[in-house]
JSON list of C-alpha atoms in Angstrom, two decimals:
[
{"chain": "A", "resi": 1, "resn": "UNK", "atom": "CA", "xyz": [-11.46, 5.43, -12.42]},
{"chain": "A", "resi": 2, "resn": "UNK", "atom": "CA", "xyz": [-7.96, 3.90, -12.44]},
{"chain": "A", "resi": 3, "resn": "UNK", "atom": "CA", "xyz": [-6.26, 3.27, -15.20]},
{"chain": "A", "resi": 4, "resn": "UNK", "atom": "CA", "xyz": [-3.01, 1.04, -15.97]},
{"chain": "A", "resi": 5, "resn": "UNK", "atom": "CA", "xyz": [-0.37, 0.97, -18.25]},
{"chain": "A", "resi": 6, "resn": "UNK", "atom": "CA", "xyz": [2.56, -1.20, -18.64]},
{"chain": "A", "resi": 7, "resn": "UNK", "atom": "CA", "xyz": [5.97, -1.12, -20.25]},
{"chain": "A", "resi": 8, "resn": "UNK", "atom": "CA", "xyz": [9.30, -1.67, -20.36]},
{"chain": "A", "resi": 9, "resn": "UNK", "atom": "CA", "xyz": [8.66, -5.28, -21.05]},
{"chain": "A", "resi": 10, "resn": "UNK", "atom": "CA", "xyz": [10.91, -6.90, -24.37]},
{"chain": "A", "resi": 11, "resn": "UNK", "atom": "CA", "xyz": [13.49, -9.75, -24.90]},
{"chain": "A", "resi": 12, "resn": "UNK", "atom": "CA", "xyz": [16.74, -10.45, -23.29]},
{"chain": "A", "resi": 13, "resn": "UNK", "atom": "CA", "xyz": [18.91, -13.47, -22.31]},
{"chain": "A", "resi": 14, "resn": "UNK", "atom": "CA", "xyz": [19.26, -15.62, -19.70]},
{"chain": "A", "resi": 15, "resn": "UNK", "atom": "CA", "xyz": [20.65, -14.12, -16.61]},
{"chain": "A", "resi": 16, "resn": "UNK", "atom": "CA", "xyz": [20.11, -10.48, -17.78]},
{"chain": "A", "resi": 17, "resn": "UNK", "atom": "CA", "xyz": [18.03, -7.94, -16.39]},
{"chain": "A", "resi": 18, "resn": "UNK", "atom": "CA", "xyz": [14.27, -5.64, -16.97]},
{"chain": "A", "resi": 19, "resn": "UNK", "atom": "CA", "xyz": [12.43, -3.45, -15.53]},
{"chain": "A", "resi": 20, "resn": "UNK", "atom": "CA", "xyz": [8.68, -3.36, -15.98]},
{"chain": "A", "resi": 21, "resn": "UNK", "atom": "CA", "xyz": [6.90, 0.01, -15.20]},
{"chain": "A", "resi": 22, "resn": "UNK", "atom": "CA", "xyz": [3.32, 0.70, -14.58]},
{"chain": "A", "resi": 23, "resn": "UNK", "atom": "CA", "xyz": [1.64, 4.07, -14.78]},
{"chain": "A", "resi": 24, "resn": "UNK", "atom": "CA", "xyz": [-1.31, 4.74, -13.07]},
{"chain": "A", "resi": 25, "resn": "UNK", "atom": "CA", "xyz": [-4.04, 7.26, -14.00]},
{"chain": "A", "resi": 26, "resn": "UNK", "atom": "CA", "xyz": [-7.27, 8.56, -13.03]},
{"chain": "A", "resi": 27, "resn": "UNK", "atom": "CA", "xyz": [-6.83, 8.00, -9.71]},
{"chain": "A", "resi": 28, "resn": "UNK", "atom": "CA", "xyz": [-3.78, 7.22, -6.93]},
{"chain": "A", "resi": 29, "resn": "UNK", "atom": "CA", "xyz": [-2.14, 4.28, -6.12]},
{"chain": "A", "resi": 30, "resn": "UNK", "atom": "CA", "xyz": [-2.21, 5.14, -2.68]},
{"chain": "A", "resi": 31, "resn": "UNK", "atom": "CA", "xyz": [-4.15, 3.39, -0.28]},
{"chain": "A", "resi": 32, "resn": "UNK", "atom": "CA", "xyz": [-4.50, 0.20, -2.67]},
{"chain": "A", "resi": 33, "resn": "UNK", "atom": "CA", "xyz": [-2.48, -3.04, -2.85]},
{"chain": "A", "resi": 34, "resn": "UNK", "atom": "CA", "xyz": [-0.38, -2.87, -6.15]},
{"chain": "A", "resi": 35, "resn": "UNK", "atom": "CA", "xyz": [0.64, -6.13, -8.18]},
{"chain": "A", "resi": 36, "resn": "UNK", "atom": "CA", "xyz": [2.33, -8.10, -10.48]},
{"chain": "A", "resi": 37, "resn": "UNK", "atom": "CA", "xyz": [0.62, -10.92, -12.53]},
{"chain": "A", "resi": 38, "resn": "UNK", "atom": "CA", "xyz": [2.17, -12.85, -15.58]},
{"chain": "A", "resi": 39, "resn": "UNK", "atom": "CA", "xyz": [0.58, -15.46, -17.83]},
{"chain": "A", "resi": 40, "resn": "UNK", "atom": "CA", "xyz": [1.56, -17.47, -20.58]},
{"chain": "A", "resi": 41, "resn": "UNK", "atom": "CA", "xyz": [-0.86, -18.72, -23.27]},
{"chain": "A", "resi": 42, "resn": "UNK", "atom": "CA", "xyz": [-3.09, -21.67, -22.05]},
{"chain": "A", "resi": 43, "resn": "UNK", "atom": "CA", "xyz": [-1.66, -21.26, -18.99]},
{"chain": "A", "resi": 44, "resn": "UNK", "atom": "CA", "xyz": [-3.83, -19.59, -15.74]},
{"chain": "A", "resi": 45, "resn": "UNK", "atom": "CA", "xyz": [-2.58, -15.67, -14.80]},
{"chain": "A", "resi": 46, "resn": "UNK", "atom": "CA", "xyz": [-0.04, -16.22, -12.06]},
{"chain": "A", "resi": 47, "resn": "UNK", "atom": "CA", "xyz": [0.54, -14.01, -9.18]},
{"chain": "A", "resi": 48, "resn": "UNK", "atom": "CA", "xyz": [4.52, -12.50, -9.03]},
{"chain": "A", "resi": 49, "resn": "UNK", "atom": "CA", "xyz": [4.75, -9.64, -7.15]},
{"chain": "A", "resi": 50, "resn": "UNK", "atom": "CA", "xyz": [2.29, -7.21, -4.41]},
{"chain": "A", "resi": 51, "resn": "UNK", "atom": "CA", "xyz": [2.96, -4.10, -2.50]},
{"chain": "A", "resi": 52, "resn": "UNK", "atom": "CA", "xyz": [0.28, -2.75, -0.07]},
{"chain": "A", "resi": 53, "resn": "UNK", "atom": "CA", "xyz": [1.14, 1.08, -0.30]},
{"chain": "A", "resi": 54, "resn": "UNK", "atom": "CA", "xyz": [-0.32, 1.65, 3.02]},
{"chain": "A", "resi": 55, "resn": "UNK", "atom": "CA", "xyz": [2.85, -0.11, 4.85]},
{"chain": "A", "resi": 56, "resn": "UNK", "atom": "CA", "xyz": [4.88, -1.12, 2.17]},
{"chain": "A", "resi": 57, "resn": "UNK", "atom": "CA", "xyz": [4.30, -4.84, 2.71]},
{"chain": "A", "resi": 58, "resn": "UNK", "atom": "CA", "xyz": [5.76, -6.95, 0.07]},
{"chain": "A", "resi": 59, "resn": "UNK", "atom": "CA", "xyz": [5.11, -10.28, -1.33]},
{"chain": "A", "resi": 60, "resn": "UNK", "atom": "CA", "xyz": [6.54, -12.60, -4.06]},
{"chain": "A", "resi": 61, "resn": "UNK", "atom": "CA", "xyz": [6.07, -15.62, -5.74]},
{"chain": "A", "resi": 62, "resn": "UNK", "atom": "CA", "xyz": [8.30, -18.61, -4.75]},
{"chain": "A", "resi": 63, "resn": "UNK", "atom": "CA", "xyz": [9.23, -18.56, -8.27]},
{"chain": "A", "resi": 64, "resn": "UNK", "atom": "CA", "xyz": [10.89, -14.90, -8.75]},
{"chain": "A", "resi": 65, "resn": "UNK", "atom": "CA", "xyz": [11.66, -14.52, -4.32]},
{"chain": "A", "resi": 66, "resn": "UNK", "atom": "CA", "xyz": [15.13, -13.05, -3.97]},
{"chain": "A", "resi": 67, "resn": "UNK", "atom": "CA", "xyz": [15.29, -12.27, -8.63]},
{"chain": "A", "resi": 68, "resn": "UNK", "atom": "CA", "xyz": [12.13, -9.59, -8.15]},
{"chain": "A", "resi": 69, "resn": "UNK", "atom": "CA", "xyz": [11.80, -6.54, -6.78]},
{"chain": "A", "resi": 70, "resn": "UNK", "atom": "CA", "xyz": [8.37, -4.71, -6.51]},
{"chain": "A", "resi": 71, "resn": "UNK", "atom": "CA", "xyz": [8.53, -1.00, -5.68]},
{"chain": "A", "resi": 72, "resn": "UNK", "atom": "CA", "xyz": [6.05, 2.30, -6.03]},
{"chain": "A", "resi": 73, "resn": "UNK", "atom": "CA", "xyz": [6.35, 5.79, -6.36]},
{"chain": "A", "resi": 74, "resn": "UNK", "atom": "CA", "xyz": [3.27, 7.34, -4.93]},
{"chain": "A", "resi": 75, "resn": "UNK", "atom": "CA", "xyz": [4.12, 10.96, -6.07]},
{"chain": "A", "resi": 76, "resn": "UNK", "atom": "CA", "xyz": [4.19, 9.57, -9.53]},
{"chain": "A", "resi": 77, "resn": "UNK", "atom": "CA", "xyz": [1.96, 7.08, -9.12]},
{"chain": "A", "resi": 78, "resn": "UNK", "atom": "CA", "xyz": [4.02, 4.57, -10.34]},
{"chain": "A", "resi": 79, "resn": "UNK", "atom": "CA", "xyz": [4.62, 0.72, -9.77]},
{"chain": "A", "resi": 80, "resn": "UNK", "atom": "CA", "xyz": [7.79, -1.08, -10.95]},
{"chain": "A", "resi": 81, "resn": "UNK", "atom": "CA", "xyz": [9.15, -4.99, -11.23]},
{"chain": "A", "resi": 82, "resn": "UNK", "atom": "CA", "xyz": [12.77, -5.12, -11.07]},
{"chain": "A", "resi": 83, "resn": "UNK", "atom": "CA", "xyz": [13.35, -8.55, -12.63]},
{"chain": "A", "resi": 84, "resn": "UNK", "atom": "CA", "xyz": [16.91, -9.93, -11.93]},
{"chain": "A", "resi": 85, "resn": "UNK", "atom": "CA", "xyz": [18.77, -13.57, -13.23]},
{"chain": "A", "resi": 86, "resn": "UNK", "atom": "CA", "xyz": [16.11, -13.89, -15.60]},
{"chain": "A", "resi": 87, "resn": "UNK", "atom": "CA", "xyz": [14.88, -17.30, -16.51]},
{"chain": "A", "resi": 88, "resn": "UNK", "atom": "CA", "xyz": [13.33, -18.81, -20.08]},
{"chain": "A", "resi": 89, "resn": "UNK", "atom": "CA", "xyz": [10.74, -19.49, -17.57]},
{"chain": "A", "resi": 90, "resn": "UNK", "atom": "CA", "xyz": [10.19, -16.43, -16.53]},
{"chain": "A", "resi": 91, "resn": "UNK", "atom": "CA", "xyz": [8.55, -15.16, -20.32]},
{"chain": "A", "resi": 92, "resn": "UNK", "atom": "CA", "xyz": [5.07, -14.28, -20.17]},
{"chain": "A", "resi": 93, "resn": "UNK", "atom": "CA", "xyz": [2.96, -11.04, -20.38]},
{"chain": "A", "resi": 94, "resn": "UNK", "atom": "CA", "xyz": [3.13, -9.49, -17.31]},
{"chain": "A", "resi": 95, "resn": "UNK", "atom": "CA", "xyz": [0.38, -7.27, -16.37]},
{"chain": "A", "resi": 96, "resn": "UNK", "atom": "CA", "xyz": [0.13, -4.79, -13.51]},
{"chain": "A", "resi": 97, "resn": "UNK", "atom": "CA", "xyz": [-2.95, -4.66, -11.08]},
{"chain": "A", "resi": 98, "resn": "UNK", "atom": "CA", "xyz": [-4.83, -2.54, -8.29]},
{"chain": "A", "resi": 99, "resn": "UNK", "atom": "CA", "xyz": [-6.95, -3.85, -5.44]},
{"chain": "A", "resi": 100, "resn": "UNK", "atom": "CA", "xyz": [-8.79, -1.91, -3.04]},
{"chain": "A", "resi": 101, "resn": "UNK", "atom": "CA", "xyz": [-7.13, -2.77, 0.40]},
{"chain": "A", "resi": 102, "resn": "UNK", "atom": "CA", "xyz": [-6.87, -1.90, 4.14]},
{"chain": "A", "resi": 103, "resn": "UNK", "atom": "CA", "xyz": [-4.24, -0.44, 5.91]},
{"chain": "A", "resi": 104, "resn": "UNK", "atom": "CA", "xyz": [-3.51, -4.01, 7.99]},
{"chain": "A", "resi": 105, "resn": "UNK", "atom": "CA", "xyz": [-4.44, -6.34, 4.95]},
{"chain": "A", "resi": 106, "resn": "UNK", "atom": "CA", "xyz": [-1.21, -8.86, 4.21]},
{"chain": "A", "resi": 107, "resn": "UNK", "atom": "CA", "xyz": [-0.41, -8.61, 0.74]},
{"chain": "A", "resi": 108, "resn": "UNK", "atom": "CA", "xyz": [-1.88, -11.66, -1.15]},
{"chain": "A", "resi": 109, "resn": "UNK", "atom": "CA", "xyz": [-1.70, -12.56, -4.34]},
{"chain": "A", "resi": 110, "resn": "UNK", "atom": "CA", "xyz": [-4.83, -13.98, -4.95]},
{"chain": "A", "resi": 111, "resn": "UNK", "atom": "CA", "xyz": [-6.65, -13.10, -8.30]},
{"chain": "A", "resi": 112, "resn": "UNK", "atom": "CA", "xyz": [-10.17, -12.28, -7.63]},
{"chain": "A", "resi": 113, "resn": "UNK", "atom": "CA", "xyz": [-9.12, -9.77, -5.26]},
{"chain": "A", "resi": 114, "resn": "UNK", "atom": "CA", "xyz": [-7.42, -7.48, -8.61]},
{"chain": "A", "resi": 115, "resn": "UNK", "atom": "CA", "xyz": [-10.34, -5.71, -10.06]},
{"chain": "A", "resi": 116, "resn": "UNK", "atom": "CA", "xyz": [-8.05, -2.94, -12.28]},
{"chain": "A", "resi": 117, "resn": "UNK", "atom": "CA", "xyz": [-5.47, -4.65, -14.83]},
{"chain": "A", "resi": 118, "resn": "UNK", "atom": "CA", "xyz": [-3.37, -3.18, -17.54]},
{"chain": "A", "resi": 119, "resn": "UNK", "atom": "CA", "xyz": [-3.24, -4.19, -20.90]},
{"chain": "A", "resi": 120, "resn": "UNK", "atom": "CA", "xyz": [-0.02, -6.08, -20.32]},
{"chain": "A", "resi": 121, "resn": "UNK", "atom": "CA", "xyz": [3.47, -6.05, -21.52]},
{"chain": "A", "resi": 122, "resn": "UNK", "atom": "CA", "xyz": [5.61, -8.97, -23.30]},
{"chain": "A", "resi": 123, "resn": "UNK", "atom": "CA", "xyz": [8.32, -10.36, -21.92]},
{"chain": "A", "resi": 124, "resn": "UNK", "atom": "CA", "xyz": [10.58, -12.86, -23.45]},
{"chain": "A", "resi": 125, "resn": "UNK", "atom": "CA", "xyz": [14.01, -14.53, -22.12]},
{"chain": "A", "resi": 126, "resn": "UNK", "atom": "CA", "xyz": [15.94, -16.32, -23.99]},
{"chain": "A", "resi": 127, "resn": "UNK", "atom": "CA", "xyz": [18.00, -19.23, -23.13]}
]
């Protein structure tokens, strides 16, 4: 069974930089689509980021397109989020998560279609 784990999450300015990391266990990333999520309290979990690791197909947000970056490392099993020019909007808990996917599936970045998530990791930006 795959299991998540986020980090690298914590506070930093406006304009500054993080890097989230996820580590996978239990089973590979490979063959899966790998995301992004974030959610702030009372607020619904918002997609941010998706890889499909069978091509490498990417998809972002409107809000972080051209700030984000989502990348893997399948020999690791690792998924990252490269978050550039942050924004005070951009603070939430940002959680990483796996869906089963085919090899032609466009990423998407639609919720019911994660069935693994991580615990989550804190992110806060301050203006």
């Amino acid at each position: 069974q795959l299991q998540l784990i986020e980090s690298g999450g914590g506070s930093v300015q406006a304009g500054g930089s993080l890097r989230l990391s996820c580590a996978a266990s239990g089973s590979s990333i490979s063959g899966r689509c790998m995301a992004w999520f974030r959610q702030v309290p009372g607020n619904e979990r918002e997609g941010v980021a998706t890889v499909n690791t069978w091509n490498g197909w990417t998809y972002y947000s409107d809000s972080v397109k051209g700030r984000f970056t989502i990348s893997r490392e399948d020999v690791k099993n690792m998924v990252y989020l490269q978050m550039n020019t942050l924004r005070s909007d951009d603070t939430a808990m940002y959680y990483c998560a796996a869906a089963t996917c085919g090899r032609n599936n466009s990423p998407s970045l639609s919720r019911p279609m994660y069935g693994i998530w991580g615990q989550g990791t804190q992110v806060t930006v301050s203006s």
